[in-house]
mmCIF file of N, CA and C in Angstrom:
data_model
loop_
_atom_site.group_PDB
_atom_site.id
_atom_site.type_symbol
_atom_site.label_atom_id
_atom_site.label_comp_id
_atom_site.label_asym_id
_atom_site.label_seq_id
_atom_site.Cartn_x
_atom_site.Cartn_y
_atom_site.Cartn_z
ATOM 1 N N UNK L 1 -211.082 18.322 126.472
ATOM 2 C CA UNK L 1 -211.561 16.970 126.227
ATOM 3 C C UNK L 1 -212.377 16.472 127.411
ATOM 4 N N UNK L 2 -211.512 17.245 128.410
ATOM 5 C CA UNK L 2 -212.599 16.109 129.724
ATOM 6 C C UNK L 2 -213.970 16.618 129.893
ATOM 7 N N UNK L 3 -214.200 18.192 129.440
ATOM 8 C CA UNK L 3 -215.114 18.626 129.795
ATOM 9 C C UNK L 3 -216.445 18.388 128.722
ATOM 10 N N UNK L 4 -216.278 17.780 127.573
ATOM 11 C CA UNK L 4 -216.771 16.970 126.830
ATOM 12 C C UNK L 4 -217.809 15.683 126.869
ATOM 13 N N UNK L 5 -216.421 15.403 127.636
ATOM 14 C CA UNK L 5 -216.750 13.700 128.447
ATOM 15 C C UNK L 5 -217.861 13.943 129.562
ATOM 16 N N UNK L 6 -217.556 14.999 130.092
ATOM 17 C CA UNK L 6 -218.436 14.901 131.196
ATOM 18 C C UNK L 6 -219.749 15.668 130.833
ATOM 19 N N UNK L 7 -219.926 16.488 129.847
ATOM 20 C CA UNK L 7 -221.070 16.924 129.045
ATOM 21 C C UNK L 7 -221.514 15.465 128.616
ATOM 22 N N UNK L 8 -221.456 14.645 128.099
ATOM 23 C CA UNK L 8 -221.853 13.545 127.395
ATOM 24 C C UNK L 8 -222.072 12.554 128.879
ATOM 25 N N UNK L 9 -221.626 12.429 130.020
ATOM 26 C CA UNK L 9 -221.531 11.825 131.042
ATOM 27 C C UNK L 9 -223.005 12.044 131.795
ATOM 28 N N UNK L 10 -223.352 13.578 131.879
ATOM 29 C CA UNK L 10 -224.643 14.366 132.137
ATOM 30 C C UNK L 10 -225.331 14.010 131.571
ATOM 31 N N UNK L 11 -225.039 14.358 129.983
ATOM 32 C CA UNK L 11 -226.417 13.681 128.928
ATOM 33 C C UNK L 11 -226.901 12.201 129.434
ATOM 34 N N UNK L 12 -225.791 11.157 129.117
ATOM 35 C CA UNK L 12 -226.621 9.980 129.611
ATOM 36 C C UNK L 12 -227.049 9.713 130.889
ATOM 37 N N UNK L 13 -226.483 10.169 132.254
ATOM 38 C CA UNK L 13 -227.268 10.389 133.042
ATOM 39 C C UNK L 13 -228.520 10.725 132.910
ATOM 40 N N UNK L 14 -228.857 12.067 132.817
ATOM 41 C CA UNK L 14 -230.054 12.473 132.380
ATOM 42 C C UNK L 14 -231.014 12.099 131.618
ATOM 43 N N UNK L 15 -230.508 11.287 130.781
ATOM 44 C CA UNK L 15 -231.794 10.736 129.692
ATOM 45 C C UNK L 15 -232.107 9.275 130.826
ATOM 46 N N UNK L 16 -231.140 8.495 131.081
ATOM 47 C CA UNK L 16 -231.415 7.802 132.604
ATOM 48 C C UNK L 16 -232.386 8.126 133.355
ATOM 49 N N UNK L 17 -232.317 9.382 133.876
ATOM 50 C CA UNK L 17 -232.988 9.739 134.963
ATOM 51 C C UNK L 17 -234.510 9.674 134.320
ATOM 52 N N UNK L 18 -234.553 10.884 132.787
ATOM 53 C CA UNK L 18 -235.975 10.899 132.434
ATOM 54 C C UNK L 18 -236.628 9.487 132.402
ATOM 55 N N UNK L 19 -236.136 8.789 131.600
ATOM 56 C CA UNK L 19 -236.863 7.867 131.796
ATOM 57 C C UNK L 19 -237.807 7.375 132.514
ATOM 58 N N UNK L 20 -236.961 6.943 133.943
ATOM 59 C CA UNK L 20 -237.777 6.919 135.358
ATOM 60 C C UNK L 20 -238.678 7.697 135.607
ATOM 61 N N UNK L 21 -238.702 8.956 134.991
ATOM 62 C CA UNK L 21 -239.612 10.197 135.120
ATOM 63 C C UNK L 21 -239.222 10.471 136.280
ATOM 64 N N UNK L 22 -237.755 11.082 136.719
ATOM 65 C CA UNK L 22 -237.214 11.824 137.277
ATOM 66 C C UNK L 22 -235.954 13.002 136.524
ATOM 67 N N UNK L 23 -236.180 14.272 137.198
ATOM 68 C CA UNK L 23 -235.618 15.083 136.593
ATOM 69 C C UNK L 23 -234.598 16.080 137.843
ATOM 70 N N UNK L 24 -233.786 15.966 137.670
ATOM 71 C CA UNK L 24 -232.298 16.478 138.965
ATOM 72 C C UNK L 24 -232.481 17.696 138.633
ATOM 73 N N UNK L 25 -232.023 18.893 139.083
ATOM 74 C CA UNK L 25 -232.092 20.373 139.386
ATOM 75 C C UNK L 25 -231.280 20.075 138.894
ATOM 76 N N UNK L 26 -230.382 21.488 138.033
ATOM 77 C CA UNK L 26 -228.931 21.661 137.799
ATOM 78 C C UNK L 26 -228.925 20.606 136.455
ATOM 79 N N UNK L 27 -229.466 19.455 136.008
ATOM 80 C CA UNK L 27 -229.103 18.694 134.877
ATOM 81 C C UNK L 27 -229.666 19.364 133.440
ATOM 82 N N UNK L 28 -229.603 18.661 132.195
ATOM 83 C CA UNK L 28 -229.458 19.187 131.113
ATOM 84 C C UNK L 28 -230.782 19.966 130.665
ATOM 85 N N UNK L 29 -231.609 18.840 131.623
ATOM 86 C CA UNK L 29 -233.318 18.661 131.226
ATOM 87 C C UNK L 29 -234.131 19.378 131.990
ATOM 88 N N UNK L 30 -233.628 20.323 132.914
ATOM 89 C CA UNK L 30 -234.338 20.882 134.047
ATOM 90 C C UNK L 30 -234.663 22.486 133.838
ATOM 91 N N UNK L 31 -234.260 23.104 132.667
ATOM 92 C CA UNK L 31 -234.605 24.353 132.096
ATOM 93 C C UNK L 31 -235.490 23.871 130.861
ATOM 94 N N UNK L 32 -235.701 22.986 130.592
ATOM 95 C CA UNK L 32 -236.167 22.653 129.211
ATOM 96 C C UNK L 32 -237.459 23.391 129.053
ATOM 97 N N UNK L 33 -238.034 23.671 129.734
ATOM 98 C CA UNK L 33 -239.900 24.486 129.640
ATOM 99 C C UNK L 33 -239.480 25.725 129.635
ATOM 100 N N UNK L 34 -238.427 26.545 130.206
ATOM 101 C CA UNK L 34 -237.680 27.788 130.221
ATOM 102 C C UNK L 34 -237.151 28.141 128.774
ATOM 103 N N UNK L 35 -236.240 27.257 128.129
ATOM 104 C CA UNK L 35 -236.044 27.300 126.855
ATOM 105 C C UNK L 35 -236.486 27.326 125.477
ATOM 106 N N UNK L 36 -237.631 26.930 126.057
ATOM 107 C CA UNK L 36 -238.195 26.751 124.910
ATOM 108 C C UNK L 36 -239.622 28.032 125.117
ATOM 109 N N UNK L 37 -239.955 28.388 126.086
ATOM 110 C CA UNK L 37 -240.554 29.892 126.218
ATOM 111 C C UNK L 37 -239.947 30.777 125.814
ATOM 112 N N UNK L 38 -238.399 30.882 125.739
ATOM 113 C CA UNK L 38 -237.786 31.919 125.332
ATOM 114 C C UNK L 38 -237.688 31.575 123.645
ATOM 115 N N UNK L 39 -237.256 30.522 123.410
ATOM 116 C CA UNK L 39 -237.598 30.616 121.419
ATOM 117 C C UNK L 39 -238.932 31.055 121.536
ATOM 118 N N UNK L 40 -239.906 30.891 121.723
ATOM 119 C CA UNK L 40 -241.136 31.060 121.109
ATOM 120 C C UNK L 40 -241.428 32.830 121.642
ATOM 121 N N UNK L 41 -240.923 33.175 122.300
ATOM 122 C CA UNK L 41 -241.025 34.761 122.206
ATOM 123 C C UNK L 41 -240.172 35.110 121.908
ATOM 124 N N UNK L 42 -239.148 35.138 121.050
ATOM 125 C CA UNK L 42 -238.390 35.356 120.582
ATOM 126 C C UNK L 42 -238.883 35.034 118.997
ATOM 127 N N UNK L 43 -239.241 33.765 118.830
ATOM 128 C CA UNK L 43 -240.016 33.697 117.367
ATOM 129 C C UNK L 43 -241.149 35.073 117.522
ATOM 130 N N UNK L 44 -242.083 35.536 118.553
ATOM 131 C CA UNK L 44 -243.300 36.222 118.344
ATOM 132 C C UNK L 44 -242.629 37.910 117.874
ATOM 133 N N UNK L 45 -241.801 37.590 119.100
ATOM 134 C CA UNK L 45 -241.018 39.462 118.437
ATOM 135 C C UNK L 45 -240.476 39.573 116.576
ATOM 136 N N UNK L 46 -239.881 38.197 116.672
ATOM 137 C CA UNK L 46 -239.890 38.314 114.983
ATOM 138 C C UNK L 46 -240.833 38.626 114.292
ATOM 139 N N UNK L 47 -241.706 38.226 114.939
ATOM 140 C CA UNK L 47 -243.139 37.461 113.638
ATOM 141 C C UNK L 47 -243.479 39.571 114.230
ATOM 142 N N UNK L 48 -243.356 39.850 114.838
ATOM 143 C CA UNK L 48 -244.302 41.278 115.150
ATOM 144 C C UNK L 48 -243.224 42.199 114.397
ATOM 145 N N UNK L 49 -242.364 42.456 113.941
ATOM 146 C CA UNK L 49 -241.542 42.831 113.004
ATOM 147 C C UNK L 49 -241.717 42.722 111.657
ATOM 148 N N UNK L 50 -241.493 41.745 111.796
ATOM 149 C CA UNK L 50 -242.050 40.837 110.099
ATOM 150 C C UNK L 50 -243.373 41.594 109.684
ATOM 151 N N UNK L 51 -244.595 41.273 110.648
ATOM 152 C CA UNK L 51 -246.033 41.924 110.275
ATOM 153 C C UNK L 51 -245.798 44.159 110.066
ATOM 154 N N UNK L 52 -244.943 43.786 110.495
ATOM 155 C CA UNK L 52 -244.823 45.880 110.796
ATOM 156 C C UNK L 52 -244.094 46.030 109.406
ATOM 157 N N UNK L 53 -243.707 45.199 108.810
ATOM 158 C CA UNK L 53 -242.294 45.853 107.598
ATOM 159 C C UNK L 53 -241.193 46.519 108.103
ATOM 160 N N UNK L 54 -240.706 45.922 109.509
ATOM 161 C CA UNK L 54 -239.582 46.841 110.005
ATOM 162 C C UNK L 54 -238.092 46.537 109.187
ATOM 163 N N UNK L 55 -237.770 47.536 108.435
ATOM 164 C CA UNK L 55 -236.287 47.319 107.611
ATOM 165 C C UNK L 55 -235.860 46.732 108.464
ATOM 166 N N UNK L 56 -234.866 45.906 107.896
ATOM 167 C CA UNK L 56 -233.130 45.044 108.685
ATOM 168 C C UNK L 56 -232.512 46.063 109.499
ATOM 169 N N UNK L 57 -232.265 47.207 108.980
ATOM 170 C CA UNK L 57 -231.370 48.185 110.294
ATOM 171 C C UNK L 57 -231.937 48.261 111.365
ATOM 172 N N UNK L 58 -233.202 48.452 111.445
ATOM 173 C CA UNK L 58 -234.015 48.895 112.653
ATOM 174 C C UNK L 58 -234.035 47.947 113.455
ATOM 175 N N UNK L 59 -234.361 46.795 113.132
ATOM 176 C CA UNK L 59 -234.629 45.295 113.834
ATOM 177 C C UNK L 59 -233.961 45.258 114.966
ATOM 178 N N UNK L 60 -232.476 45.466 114.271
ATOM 179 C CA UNK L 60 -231.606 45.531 115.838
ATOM 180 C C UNK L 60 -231.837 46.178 117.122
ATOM 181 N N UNK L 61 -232.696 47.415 116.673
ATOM 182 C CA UNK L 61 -232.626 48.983 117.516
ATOM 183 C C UNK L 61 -234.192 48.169 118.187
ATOM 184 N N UNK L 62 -235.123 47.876 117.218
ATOM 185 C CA UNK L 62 -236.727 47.379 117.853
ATOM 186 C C UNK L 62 -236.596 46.112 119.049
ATOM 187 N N UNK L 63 -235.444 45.188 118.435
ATOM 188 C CA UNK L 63 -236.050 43.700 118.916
ATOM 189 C C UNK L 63 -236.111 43.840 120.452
ATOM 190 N N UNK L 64 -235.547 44.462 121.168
ATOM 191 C CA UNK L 64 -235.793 44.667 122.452
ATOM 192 C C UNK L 64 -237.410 45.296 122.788
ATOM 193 N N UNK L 65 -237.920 46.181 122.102
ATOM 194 C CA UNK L 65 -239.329 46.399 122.166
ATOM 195 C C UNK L 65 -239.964 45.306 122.008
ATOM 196 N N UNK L 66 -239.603 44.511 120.875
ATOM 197 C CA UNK L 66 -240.810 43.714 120.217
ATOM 198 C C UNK L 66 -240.795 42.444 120.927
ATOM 199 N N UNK L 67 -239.684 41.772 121.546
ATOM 200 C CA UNK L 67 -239.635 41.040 122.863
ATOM 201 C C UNK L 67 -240.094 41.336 123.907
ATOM 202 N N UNK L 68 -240.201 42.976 124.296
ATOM 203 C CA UNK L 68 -240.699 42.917 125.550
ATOM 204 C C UNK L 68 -242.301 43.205 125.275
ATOM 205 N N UNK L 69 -242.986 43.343 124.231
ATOM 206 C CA UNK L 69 -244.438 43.211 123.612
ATOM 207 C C UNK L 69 -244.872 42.160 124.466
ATOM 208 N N UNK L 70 -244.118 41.160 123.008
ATOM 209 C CA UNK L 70 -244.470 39.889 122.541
ATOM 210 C C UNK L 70 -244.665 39.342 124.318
ATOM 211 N N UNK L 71 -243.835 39.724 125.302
ATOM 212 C CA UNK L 71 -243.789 38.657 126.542
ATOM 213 C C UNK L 71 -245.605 39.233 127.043
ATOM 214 N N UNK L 72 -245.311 40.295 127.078
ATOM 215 C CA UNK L 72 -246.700 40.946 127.708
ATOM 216 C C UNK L 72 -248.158 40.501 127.115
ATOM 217 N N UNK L 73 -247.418 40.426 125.751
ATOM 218 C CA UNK L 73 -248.945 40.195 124.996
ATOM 219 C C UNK L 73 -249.111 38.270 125.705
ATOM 220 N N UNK L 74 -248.328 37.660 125.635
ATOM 221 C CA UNK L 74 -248.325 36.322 125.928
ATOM 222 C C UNK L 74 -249.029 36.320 127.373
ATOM 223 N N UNK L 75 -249.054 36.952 128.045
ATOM 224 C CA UNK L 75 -249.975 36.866 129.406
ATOM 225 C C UNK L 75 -251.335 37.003 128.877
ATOM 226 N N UNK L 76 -251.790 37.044 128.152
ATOM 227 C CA UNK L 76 -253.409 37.527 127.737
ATOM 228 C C UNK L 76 -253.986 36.267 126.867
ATOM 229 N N UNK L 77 -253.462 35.360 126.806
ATOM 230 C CA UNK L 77 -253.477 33.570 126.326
ATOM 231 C C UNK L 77 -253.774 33.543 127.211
ATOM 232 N N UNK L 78 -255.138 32.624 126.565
ATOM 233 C CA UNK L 78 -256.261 31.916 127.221
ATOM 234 C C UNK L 78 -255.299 30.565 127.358
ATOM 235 N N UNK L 79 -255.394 29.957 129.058
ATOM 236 C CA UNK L 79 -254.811 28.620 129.132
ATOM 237 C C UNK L 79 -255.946 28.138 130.473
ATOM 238 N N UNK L 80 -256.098 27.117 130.061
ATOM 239 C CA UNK L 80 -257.197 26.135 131.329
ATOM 240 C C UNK L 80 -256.418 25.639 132.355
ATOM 241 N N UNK L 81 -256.763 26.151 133.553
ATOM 242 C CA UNK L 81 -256.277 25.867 134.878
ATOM 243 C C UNK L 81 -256.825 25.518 136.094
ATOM 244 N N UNK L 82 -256.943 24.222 136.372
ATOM 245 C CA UNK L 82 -257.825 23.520 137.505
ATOM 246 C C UNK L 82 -258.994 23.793 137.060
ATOM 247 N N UNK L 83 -259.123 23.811 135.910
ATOM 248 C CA UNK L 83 -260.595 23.444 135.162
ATOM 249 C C UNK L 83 -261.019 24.595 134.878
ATOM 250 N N UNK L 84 -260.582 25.816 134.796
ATOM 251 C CA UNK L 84 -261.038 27.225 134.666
ATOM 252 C C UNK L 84 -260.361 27.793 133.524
ATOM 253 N N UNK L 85 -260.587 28.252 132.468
ATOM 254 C CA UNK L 85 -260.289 29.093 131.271
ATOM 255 C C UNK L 85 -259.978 30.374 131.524
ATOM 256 N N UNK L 86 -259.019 31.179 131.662
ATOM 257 C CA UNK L 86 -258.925 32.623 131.525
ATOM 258 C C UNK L 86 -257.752 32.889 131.279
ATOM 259 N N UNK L 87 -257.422 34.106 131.292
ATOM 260 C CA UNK L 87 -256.064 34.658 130.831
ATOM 261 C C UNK L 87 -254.856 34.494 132.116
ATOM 262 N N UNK L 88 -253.884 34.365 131.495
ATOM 263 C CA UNK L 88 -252.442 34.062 132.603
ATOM 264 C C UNK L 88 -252.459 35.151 133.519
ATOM 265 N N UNK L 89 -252.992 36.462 133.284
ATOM 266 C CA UNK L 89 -253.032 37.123 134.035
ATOM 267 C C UNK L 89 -253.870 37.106 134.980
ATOM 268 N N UNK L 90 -255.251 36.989 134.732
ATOM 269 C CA UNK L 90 -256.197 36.655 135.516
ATOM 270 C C UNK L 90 -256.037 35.119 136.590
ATOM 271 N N UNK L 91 -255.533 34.085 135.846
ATOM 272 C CA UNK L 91 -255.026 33.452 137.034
ATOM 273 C C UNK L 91 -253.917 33.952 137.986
ATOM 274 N N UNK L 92 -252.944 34.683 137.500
ATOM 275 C CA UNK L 92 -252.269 35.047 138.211
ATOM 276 C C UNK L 92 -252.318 35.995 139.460
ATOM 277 N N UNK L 93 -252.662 37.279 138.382
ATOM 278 C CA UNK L 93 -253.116 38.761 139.524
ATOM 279 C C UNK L 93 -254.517 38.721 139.597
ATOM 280 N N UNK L 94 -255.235 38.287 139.237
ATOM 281 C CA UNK L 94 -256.747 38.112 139.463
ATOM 282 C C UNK L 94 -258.047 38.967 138.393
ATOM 283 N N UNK L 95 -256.960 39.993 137.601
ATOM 284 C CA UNK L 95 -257.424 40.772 136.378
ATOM 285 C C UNK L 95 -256.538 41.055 135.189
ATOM 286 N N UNK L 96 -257.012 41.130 134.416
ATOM 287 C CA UNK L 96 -256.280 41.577 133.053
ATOM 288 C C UNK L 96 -255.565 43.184 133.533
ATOM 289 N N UNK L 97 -254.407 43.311 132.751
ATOM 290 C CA UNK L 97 -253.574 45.061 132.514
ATOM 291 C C UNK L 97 -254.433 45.687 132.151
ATOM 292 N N UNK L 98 -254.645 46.449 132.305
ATOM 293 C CA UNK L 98 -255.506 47.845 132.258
ATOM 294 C C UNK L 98 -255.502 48.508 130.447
ATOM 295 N N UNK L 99 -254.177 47.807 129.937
ATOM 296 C CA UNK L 99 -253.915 48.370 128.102
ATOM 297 C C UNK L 99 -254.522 46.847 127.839
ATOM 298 N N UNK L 100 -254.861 46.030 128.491
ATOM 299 C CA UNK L 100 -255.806 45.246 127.336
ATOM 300 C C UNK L 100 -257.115 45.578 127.210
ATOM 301 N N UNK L 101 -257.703 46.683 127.415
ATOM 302 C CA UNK L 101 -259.105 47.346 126.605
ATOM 303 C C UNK L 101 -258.520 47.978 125.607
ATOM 304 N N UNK L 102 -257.112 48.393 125.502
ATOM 305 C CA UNK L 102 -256.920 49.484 124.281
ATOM 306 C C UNK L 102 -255.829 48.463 123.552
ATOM 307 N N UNK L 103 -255.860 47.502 123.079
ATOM 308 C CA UNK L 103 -254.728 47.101 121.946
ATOM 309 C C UNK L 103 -254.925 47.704 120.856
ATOM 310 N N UNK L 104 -253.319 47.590 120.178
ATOM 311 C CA UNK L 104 -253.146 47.804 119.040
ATOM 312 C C UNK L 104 -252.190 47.325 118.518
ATOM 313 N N UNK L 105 -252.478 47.534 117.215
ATOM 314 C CA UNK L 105 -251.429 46.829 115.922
ATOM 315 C C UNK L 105 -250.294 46.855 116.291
ATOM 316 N N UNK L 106 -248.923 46.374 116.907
ATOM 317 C CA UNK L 106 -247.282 46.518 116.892
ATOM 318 C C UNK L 106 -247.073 47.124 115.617
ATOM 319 N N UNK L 107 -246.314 48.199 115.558
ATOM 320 C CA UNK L 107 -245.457 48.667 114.340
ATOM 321 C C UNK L 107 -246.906 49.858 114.058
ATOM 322 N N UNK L 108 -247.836 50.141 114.325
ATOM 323 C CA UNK L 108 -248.877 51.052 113.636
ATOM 324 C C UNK L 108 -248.253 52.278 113.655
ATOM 325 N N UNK L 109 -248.719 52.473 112.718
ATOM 326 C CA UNK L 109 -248.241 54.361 112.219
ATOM 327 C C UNK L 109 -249.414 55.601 113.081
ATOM 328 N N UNK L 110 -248.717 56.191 113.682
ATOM 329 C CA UNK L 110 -249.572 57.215 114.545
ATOM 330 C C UNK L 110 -249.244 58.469 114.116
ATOM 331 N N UNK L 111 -249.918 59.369 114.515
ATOM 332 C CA UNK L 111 -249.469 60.990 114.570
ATOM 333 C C UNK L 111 -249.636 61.472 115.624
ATOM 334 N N UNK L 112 -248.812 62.028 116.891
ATOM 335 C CA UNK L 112 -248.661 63.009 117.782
ATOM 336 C C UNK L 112 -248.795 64.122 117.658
ATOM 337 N N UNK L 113 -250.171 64.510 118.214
ATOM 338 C CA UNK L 113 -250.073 65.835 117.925
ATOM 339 C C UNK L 113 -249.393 67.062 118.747
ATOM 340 N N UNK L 114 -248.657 67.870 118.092
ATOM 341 C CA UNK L 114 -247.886 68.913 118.705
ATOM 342 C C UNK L 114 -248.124 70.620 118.623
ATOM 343 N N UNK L 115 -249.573 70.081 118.530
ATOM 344 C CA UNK L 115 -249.961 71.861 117.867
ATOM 345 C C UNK L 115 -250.158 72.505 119.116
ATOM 346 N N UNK L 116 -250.024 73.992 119.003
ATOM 347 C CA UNK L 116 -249.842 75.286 120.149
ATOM 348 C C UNK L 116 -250.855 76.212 119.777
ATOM 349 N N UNK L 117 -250.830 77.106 120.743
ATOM 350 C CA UNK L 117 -251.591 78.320 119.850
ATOM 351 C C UNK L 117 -250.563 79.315 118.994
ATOM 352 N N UNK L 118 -249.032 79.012 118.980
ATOM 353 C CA UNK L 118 -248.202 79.592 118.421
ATOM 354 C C UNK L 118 -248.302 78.592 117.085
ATOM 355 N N UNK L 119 -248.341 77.822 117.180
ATOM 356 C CA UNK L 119 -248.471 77.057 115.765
ATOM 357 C C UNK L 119 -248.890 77.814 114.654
ATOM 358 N N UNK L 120 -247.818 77.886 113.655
ATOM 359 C CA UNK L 120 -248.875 78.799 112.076
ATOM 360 C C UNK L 120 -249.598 77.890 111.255
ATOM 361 N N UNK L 121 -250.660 78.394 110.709
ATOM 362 C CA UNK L 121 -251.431 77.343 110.235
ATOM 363 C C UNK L 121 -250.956 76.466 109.122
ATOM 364 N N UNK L 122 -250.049 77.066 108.324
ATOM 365 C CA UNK L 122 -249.432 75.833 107.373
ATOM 366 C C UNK L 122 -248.606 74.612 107.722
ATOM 367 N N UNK L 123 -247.834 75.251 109.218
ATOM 368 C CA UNK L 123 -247.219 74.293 110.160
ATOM 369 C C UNK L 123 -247.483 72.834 110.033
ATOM 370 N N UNK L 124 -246.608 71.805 110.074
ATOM 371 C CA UNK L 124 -246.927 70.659 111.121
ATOM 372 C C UNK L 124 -247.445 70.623 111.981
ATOM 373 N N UNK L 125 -248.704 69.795 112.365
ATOM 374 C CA UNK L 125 -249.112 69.868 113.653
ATOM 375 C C UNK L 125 -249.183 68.616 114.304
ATOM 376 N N UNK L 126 -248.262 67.888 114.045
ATOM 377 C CA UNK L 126 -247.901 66.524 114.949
ATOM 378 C C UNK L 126 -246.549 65.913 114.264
ATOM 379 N N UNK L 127 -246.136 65.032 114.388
ATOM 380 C CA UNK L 127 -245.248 63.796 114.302
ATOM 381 C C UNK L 127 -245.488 62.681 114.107
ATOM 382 N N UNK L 128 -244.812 62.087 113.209
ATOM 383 C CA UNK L 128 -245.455 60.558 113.109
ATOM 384 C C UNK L 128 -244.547 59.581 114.063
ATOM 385 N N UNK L 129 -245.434 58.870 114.551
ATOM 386 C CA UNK L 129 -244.753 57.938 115.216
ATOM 387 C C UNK L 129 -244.902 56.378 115.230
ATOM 388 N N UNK L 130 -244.375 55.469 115.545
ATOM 389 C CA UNK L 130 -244.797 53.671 115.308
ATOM 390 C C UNK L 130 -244.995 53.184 117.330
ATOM 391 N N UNK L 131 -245.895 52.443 117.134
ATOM 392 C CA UNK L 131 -246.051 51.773 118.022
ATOM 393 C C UNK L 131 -245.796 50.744 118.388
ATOM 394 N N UNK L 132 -244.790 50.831 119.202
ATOM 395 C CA UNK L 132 -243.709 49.416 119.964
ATOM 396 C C UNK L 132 -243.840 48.631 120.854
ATOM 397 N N UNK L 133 -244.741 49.634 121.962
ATOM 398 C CA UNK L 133 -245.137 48.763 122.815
ATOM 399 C C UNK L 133 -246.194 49.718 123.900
ATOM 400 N N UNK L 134 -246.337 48.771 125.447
ATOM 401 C CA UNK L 134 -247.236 49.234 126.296
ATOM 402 C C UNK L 134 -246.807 49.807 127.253
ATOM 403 N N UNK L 135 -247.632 50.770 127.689
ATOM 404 C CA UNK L 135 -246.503 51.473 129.191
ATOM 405 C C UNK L 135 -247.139 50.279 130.289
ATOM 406 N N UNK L 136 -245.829 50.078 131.016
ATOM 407 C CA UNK L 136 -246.108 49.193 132.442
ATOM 408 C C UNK L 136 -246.185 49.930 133.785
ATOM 409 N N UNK L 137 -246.558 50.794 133.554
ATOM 410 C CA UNK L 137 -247.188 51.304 134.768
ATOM 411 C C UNK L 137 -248.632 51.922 134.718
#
């Protein structure tokens, strides 16, 4: 019960404080731009699932890929900063990742090829594979 009280004690504090247009470290309101970055990449890994047709079983096994996409791809949003337009990355590190000349579709169907000179010609000569994400290095 008390710890209730004092959840609700914080809240009105805090909506107090906003007001003034002050915001305390540690209070309810002080992750709020944090929280809400994480729904919205968290909505994008969905939505990049959703666009792939990834069955329900898999989802579980992908969403860690498709979150860690979705964050990467989100650096390449165009946002205006001290009056300058470019990508989060480019304000940041001063250039775009090196895989943004080569994007591609999340979830695309590929073939690896695995052919040898031992390979017989009726053989397989690759693997299919889906594309999850980018190498970071």
């Amino acid at each position: 019960m008390e710890s209730s009280t004092s959840a609700w004690t914080m809240l009105a504090k805090t909506s107090l404080l906003k007001k003034g247009g002050i915001v305390v470290p540690g209070s309810l309101a002080y992750n709020h731009l944090a929280e809400l970055g994480f729904t919205h990449l968290a909505n994008l890994g969905r939505a990049l699932m959703n666009q792939a047709h990834v069955p329900l079983k898999w989802r579980y096994k992908l969403f860690s890929k498709a979150f860690k996409t979705a964050t990467v791809l989100d650096g390449l949003h165009i946002i205006k900063l001290d009056g300058k337009k470019d990508t989060r990355y480019k304000h940041w590190c001063g250039s775009n990742p090196k895989f943004a000349k080569h994007l591609r579709t999340w979830g695309e169907a590929g073939t690896v090829s695995l052919k040898s000179k031992s390979t017989p010609k009726i053989a397989d000569r690759g693997i299919q594979c889906m594309m999850v994400g980018y190498s970071t290095n």
